[in-house]
PDB file of N, CA and C in Angstrom:
ATOM      1  N   LYS H   1       1.688  10.869  -1.577  1.00 97.00           N
ATOM      2  CA  LYS H   1       2.171  11.430  -0.173  1.00 97.00           C
ATOM      3  C   LYS H   1       1.271  11.020   0.873  1.00 97.00           C
ATOM      4  N   VAL H   2       1.816  10.805   1.891  1.00 97.00           N
ATOM      5  CA  VAL H   2       0.882  10.162   3.149  1.00 97.00           C
ATOM      6  C   VAL H   2       1.313  11.226   4.278  1.00 97.00           C
ATOM      7  N   GLY H   3       0.187  11.777   4.891  1.00 97.00           N
ATOM      8  CA  GLY H   3       0.262  12.657   6.033  1.00 97.00           C
ATOM      9  C   GLY H   3      -0.063  11.755   7.298  1.00 97.00           C
ATOM     10  N   PHE H   4       0.810  11.863   8.209  1.00 96.00           N
ATOM     11  CA  PHE H   4       0.522  11.205   9.532  1.00 96.00           C
ATOM     12  C   PHE H   4       0.918  11.992  10.662  1.00 96.00           C
ATOM     13  N   LYS H   5       0.147  12.367  11.531  1.00 95.00           N
ATOM     14  CA  LYS H   5       0.463  13.163  12.717  1.00 95.00           C
ATOM     15  C   LYS H   5       1.422  14.407  12.406  1.00 95.00           C
ATOM     16  N   GLY H   6       1.047  15.096  11.343  1.00 95.00           N
ATOM     17  CA  GLY H   6       1.657  16.302  11.064  1.00 95.00           C
ATOM     18  C   GLY H   6       2.918  16.136  10.100  1.00 95.00           C
ATOM     19  N   LYS H   7       3.336  14.947   9.870  1.00 96.00           N
ATOM     20  CA  LYS H   7       4.442  14.661   9.009  1.00 96.00           C
ATOM     21  C   LYS H   7       4.124  14.112   7.676  1.00 96.00           C
ATOM     22  N   ILE H   8       4.832  14.386   6.632  1.00 97.00           N
ATOM     23  CA  ILE H   8       4.646  13.913   5.353  1.00 97.00           C
ATOM     24  C   ILE H   8       5.671  12.936   4.897  1.00 97.00           C
ATOM     25  N   PHE H   9       5.104  11.673   4.478  1.00 97.00           N
ATOM     26  CA  PHE H   9       5.903  10.550   3.880  1.00 97.00           C
ATOM     27  C   PHE H   9       5.667  10.089   2.526  1.00 97.00           C
ATOM     28  N   ASN H  10       6.582   9.582   1.899  1.00 96.00           N
ATOM     29  CA  ASN H  10       6.324   8.966   0.579  1.00 96.00           C
ATOM     30  C   ASN H  10       5.724   7.675   0.715  1.00 96.00           C
ATOM     31  N   GLY H  11       4.900   7.214  -0.193  1.00 93.00           N
ATOM     32  CA  GLY H  11       4.345   5.926  -0.074  1.00 93.00           C
ATOM     33  C   GLY H  11       3.446   5.482  -1.319  1.00 93.00           C
ATOM     34  N   ALA H  12       2.919   4.267  -1.274  1.00 90.00           N
ATOM     35  CA  ALA H  12       2.147   3.858  -2.455  1.00 90.00           C
ATOM     36  C   ALA H  12       0.869   3.363  -1.870  1.00 90.00           C
ATOM     37  N   CYS H  13      -0.172   3.447  -2.577  1.00 91.00           N
ATOM     38  CA  CYS H  13      -1.606   3.060  -2.079  1.00 91.00           C
ATOM     39  C   CYS H  13      -2.064   2.053  -3.099  1.00 91.00           C
ATOM     40  N   SER H  14      -2.803   1.005  -2.480  1.00 87.00           N
ATOM     41  CA  SER H  14      -3.512   0.107  -3.326  1.00 87.00           C
ATOM     42  C   SER H  14      -4.941   0.195  -3.089  1.00 87.00           C
ATOM     43  N   ILE H  15      -5.900   0.279  -3.973  1.00 90.00           N
ATOM     44  CA  ILE H  15      -7.205   0.315  -3.855  1.00 90.00           C
ATOM     45  C   ILE H  15      -7.845  -0.808  -4.763  1.00 90.00           C
ATOM     46  N   GLY H  16      -8.357  -1.839  -4.176  1.00 87.00           N
ATOM     47  CA  GLY H  16      -8.838  -3.010  -4.928  1.00 87.00           C
ATOM     48  C   GLY H  16      -9.263  -4.235  -4.133  1.00 87.00           C
ATOM     49  N   PHE H  17      -9.208  -5.289  -4.886  1.00 87.00           N
ATOM     50  CA  PHE H  17      -9.802  -6.543  -4.299  1.00 87.00           C
ATOM     51  C   PHE H  17      -8.586  -7.577  -3.896  1.00 87.00           C
ATOM     52  N   ASN H  18      -7.411  -7.273  -3.936  1.00 79.00           N
ATOM     53  CA  ASN H  18      -6.205  -8.110  -3.505  1.00 79.00           C
ATOM     54  C   ASN H  18      -6.367  -9.536  -4.198  1.00 79.00           C
ATOM     55  N   PRO H  19      -6.288  -9.670  -5.489  1.00 80.00           N
ATOM     56  CA  PRO H  19      -6.424 -11.092  -6.005  1.00 80.00           C
ATOM     57  C   PRO H  19      -5.366 -12.021  -5.671  1.00 80.00           C
ATOM     58  N   THR H  20      -4.155 -11.509  -5.190  1.00 81.00           N
ATOM     59  CA  THR H  20      -3.057 -12.500  -4.925  1.00 81.00           C
ATOM     60  C   THR H  20      -3.510 -13.268  -3.639  1.00 81.00           C
ATOM     61  N   PHE H  21      -4.355 -12.618  -2.791  1.00 79.00           N
ATOM     62  CA  PHE H  21      -4.923 -13.322  -1.636  1.00 79.00           C
ATOM     63  C   PHE H  21      -6.346 -13.648  -1.747  1.00 79.00           C
ATOM     64  N   TYR H  22      -6.984 -13.652  -2.925  1.00 78.00           N
ATOM     65  CA  TYR H  22      -8.285 -14.121  -3.092  1.00 78.00           C
ATOM     66  C   TYR H  22      -9.350 -13.428  -2.402  1.00 78.00           C
ATOM     67  N   SER H  23      -9.043 -12.164  -2.122  1.00 76.00           N
ATOM     68  CA  SER H  23     -10.078 -11.407  -1.335  1.00 76.00           C
ATOM     69  C   SER H  23     -11.200 -10.777  -2.303  1.00 76.00           C
ATOM     70  N   GLU H  24     -12.379 -10.883  -1.765  1.00 81.00           N
ATOM     71  CA  GLU H  24     -13.517 -10.345  -2.472  1.00 81.00           C
ATOM     72  C   GLU H  24     -13.982  -9.092  -1.881  1.00 81.00           C
ATOM     73  N   SER H  25     -13.295  -8.579  -0.808  1.00 87.00           N
ATOM     74  CA  SER H  25     -13.661  -7.249  -0.258  1.00 87.00           C
ATOM     75  C   SER H  25     -12.787  -6.244  -0.762  1.00 87.00           C
ATOM     76  N   LEU H  26     -13.343  -5.094  -1.179  1.00 90.00           N
ATOM     77  CA  LEU H  26     -12.581  -3.919  -1.451  1.00 90.00           C
ATOM     78  C   LEU H  26     -11.835  -3.363  -0.336  1.00 90.00           C
ATOM     79  N   THR H  27     -10.582  -3.152  -0.595  1.00 87.00           N
ATOM     80  CA  THR H  27      -9.663  -2.639   0.527  1.00 87.00           C
ATOM     81  C   THR H  27      -8.863  -1.485  -0.015  1.00 87.00           C
ATOM     82  N   VAL H  28      -8.542  -0.671   1.014  1.00 89.00           N
ATOM     83  CA  VAL H  28      -7.409   0.371   0.700  1.00 89.00           C
ATOM     84  C   VAL H  28      -6.260   0.231   1.605  1.00 89.00           C
ATOM     85  N   GLU H  29      -5.183   0.025   0.977  1.00 88.00           N
ATOM     86  CA  GLU H  29      -3.851  -0.179   1.711  1.00 88.00           C
ATOM     87  C   GLU H  29      -2.783   0.812   1.369  1.00 88.00           C
ATOM     88  N   VAL H  30      -2.179   1.255   2.447  1.00 91.00           N
ATOM     89  CA  VAL H  30      -1.086   2.226   2.164  1.00 91.00           C
ATOM     90  C   VAL H  30       0.275   1.624   2.616  1.00 91.00           C
ATOM     91  N   TYR H  31       1.232   1.652   1.726  1.00 90.00           N
ATOM     92  CA  TYR H  31       2.589   1.338   2.157  1.00 90.00           C
ATOM     93  C   TYR H  31       3.344   2.509   2.331  1.00 90.00           C
ATOM     94  N   ILE H  32       3.979   2.818   3.442  1.00 94.00           N
ATOM     95  CA  ILE H  32       4.770   4.061   3.647  1.00 94.00           C
ATOM     96  C   ILE H  32       6.270   3.658   3.618  1.00 94.00           C
ATOM     97  N   PHE H  33       6.975   4.248   2.622  1.00 92.00           N
ATOM     98  CA  PHE H  33       8.411   3.804   2.503  1.00 92.00           C
ATOM     99  C   PHE H  33       9.153   4.278   3.666  1.00 92.00           C
ATOM    100  N   ASP H  34      10.178   3.370   4.039  1.00 92.00           N
ATOM    101  CA  ASP H  34      11.115   3.577   5.137  1.00 92.00           C
ATOM    102  C   ASP H  34      10.357   3.916   6.456  1.00 92.00           C
ATOM    103  N   PHE H  35       9.251   3.242   6.863  1.00 94.00           N
ATOM    104  CA  PHE H  35       8.336   3.459   7.940  1.00 94.00           C
ATOM    105  C   PHE H  35       8.202   1.993   8.653  1.00 94.00           C
ATOM    106  N   GLN H  36       8.549   2.079   9.989  1.00 94.00           N
ATOM    107  CA  GLN H  36       8.532   0.694  10.646  1.00 94.00           C
ATOM    108  C   GLN H  36       7.471   0.591  11.730  1.00 94.00           C
ATOM    109  N   ARG H  37       6.670   1.602  11.926  1.00 95.00           N
ATOM    110  CA  ARG H  37       5.652   1.619  12.950  1.00 95.00           C
ATOM    111  C   ARG H  37       4.362   0.913  12.587  1.00 95.00           C
ATOM    112  N   ASN H  38       3.664   0.307  13.456  1.00 94.00           N
ATOM    113  CA  ASN H  38       2.359  -0.309  13.301  1.00 94.00           C
ATOM    114  C   ASN H  38       1.403   0.777  13.520  1.00 94.00           C
ATOM    115  N   ILE H  39       0.604   1.202  12.428  1.00 94.00           N
ATOM    116  CA  ILE H  39      -0.310   2.318  12.614  1.00 94.00           C
ATOM    117  C   ILE H  39      -1.743   1.778  12.014  1.00 94.00           C
ATOM    118  N   TYR H  40      -1.889   0.525  12.110  1.00 91.00           N
ATOM    119  CA  TYR H  40      -3.369   0.012  11.589  1.00 91.00           C
ATOM    120  C   TYR H  40      -4.389   0.895  12.365  1.00 91.00           C
ATOM    121  N   ASN H  41      -5.409   1.134  11.653  1.00 91.00           N
ATOM    122  CA  ASN H  41      -6.627   1.800  12.215  1.00 91.00           C
ATOM    123  C   ASN H  41      -6.311   3.289  12.617  1.00 91.00           C
ATOM    124  N   GLU H  42      -5.255   3.870  12.260  1.00 93.00           N
ATOM    125  CA  GLU H  42      -4.928   5.225  12.476  1.00 93.00           C
ATOM    126  C   GLU H  42      -5.520   6.082  11.227  1.00 93.00           C
ATOM    127  N   THR H  43      -5.705   7.354  11.327  1.00 94.00           N
ATOM    128  CA  THR H  43      -6.135   8.207  10.295  1.00 94.00           C
ATOM    129  C   THR H  43      -4.993   8.852   9.456  1.00 94.00           C
ATOM    130  N   LEU H  44      -5.009   8.567   8.284  1.00 95.00           N
ATOM    131  CA  LEU H  44      -3.898   9.121   7.369  1.00 95.00           C
ATOM    132  C   LEU H  44      -4.633  10.188   6.343  1.00 95.00           C
ATOM    133  N   LYS H  45      -3.892  10.971   5.963  1.00 96.00           N
ATOM    134  CA  LYS H  45      -4.248  11.884   4.805  1.00 96.00           C
ATOM    135  C   LYS H  45      -3.370  11.578   3.681  1.00 96.00           C
ATOM    136  N   MET H  46      -4.053  11.446   2.461  1.00 95.00           N
ATOM    137  CA  MET H  46      -3.155  10.934   1.247  1.00 95.00           C
ATOM    138  C   MET H  46      -3.453  12.085   0.250  1.00 95.00           C
ATOM    139  N   VAL H  47      -2.380  12.055  -0.516  1.00 96.00           N
ATOM    140  CA  VAL H  47      -2.518  13.017  -1.850  1.00 96.00           C
ATOM    141  C   VAL H  47      -1.864  12.061  -2.927  1.00 96.00           C
ATOM    142  N   PHE H  48      -2.805  12.000  -3.881  1.00 95.00           N
ATOM    143  CA  PHE H  48      -2.424  10.981  -4.956  1.00 95.00           C
ATOM    144  C   PHE H  48      -1.604  11.789  -6.065  1.00 95.00           C
ATOM    145  N   ILE H  49      -0.498  11.336  -6.351  1.00 95.00           N
ATOM    146  CA  ILE H  49       0.396  12.050  -7.377  1.00 95.00           C
ATOM    147  C   ILE H  49       0.296  11.398  -8.740  1.00 95.00           C
ATOM    148  N   ASP H  50       0.291  10.013  -8.924  1.00 94.00           N
ATOM    149  CA  ASP H  50       0.273   9.407 -10.126  1.00 94.00           C
ATOM    150  C   ASP H  50      -0.380   8.074  -9.967  1.00 94.00           C
ATOM    151  N   ARG H  51      -0.927   7.585 -10.995  1.00 92.00           N
ATOM    152  CA  ARG H  51      -1.388   6.268 -11.068  1.00 92.00           C
ATOM    153  C   ARG H  51      -0.413   5.290 -11.673  1.00 92.00           C
ATOM    154  N   ILE H  52       0.172   4.286 -10.954  1.00 86.00           N
ATOM    155  CA  ILE H  52       1.150   3.463 -11.549  1.00 86.00           C
ATOM    156  C   ILE H  52       0.666   2.286 -12.394  1.00 86.00           C
ATOM    157  N   ARG H  53      -0.417   1.491 -11.968  1.00 86.00           N
ATOM    158  CA  ARG H  53      -0.833   0.304 -12.730  1.00 86.00           C
ATOM    159  C   ARG H  53      -2.130  -0.116 -12.174  1.00 86.00           C
ATOM    160  N   ASP H  54      -2.771  -1.020 -12.995  1.00 85.00           N
ATOM    161  CA  ASP H  54      -4.089  -1.809 -12.702  1.00 85.00           C
ATOM    162  C   ASP H  54      -3.688  -2.710 -11.604  1.00 85.00           C
ATOM    163  N   THR H  55      -4.583  -3.260 -10.868  1.00 83.00           N
ATOM    164  CA  THR H  55      -4.458  -4.419 -10.069  1.00 83.00           C
ATOM    165  C   THR H  55      -3.883  -5.586 -10.736  1.00 83.00           C
ATOM    166  N   MET H  56      -3.010  -6.256 -10.084  1.00 84.00           N
ATOM    167  CA  MET H  56      -2.373  -7.377 -10.627  1.00 84.00           C
ATOM    168  C   MET H  56      -2.486  -8.590  -9.561  1.00 84.00           C
ATOM    169  N   LYS H  57      -2.484  -9.896 -10.158  1.00 88.00           N
ATOM    170  CA  LYS H  57      -2.394 -11.053  -9.369  1.00 88.00           C
ATOM    171  C   LYS H  57      -0.995 -11.500  -9.294  1.00 88.00           C
ATOM    172  N   PHE H  58      -0.273 -11.708  -8.194  1.00 90.00           N
ATOM    173  CA  PHE H  58       1.052 -12.225  -8.114  1.00 90.00           C
ATOM    174  C   PHE H  58       1.017 -13.692  -7.852  1.00 90.00           C
ATOM    175  N   SER H  59       2.118 -14.479  -8.205  1.00 90.00           N
ATOM    176  CA  SER H  59       2.122 -15.926  -7.908  1.00 90.00           C
ATOM    177  C   SER H  59       2.552 -16.169  -6.451  1.00 90.00           C
ATOM    178  N   SER H  60       3.049 -15.245  -5.844  1.00 89.00           N
ATOM    179  CA  SER H  60       3.470 -15.483  -4.454  1.00 89.00           C
ATOM    180  C   SER H  60       3.616 -14.199  -3.758  1.00 89.00           C
ATOM    181  N   VAL H  61       3.647 -14.258  -2.383  1.00 87.00           N
ATOM    182  CA  VAL H  61       3.837 -13.063  -1.562  1.00 87.00           C
ATOM    183  C   VAL H  61       5.233 -12.459  -1.808  1.00 87.00           C
ATOM    184  N   ASP H  62       6.202 -13.237  -2.009  1.00 91.00           N
ATOM    185  CA  ASP H  62       7.527 -12.772  -2.394  1.00 91.00           C
ATOM    186  C   ASP H  62       7.573 -12.005  -3.698  1.00 91.00           C
ATOM    187  N   GLU H  63       6.904 -12.389  -4.717  1.00 91.00           N
ATOM    188  CA  GLU H  63       6.702 -11.615  -6.026  1.00 91.00           C
ATOM    189  C   GLU H  63       6.064 -10.287  -5.635  1.00 91.00           C
ATOM    190  N   LEU H  64       4.999 -10.289  -4.975  1.00 84.00           N
ATOM    191  CA  LEU H  64       4.372  -9.127  -4.472  1.00 84.00           C
ATOM    192  C   LEU H  64       5.140  -8.118  -3.872  1.00 84.00           C
ATOM    193  N   VAL H  65       5.966  -8.554  -2.829  1.00 84.00           N
ATOM    194  CA  VAL H  65       6.868  -7.762  -2.098  1.00 84.00           C
ATOM    195  C   VAL H  65       7.862  -7.135  -3.029  1.00 84.00           C
ATOM    196  N   GLU H  66       8.440  -7.951  -3.886  1.00 88.00           N
ATOM    197  CA  GLU H  66       9.519  -7.459  -4.909  1.00 88.00           C
ATOM    198  C   GLU H  66       8.989  -6.431  -5.678  1.00 88.00           C
ATOM    199  N   ASN H  67       7.708  -6.525  -6.207  1.00 82.00           N
ATOM    200  CA  ASN H  67       7.073  -5.535  -7.065  1.00 82.00           C
ATOM    201  C   ASN H  67       6.857  -4.299  -6.274  1.00 82.00           C
ATOM    202  N   ILE H  68       6.511  -4.346  -5.004  1.00 77.00           N
ATOM    203  CA  ILE H  68       6.413  -3.184  -4.146  1.00 77.00           C
ATOM    204  C   ILE H  68       7.791  -2.385  -3.994  1.00 77.00           C
ATOM    205  N   LYS H  69       8.777  -3.115  -3.747  1.00 78.00           N
ATOM    206  CA  LYS H  69      10.019  -2.608  -3.636  1.00 78.00           C
ATOM    207  C   LYS H  69      10.545  -1.834  -4.962  1.00 78.00           C
ATOM    208  N   ASN H  70      10.147  -2.441  -5.983  1.00 78.00           N
ATOM    209  CA  ASN H  70      10.565  -1.797  -7.387  1.00 78.00           C
ATOM    210  C   ASN H  70       9.673  -0.491  -7.489  1.00 78.00           C
TER     211      ASN H  70
END
């Protein structure tokens, strides 16, 4: 669950090194379902419900996007 400005949304969070993009920096990324606003650098509150999987490297951005949709 993701809290933003008093509202609660469903989402998914990735904490890791983004091997698909060859990143060596640890990042925290949140994907909010059915949400279209640009809120980079805003403060969010997150509640973790379940762990889905380990970090994976995808062969393309399209494959990554499809995995997120699933």
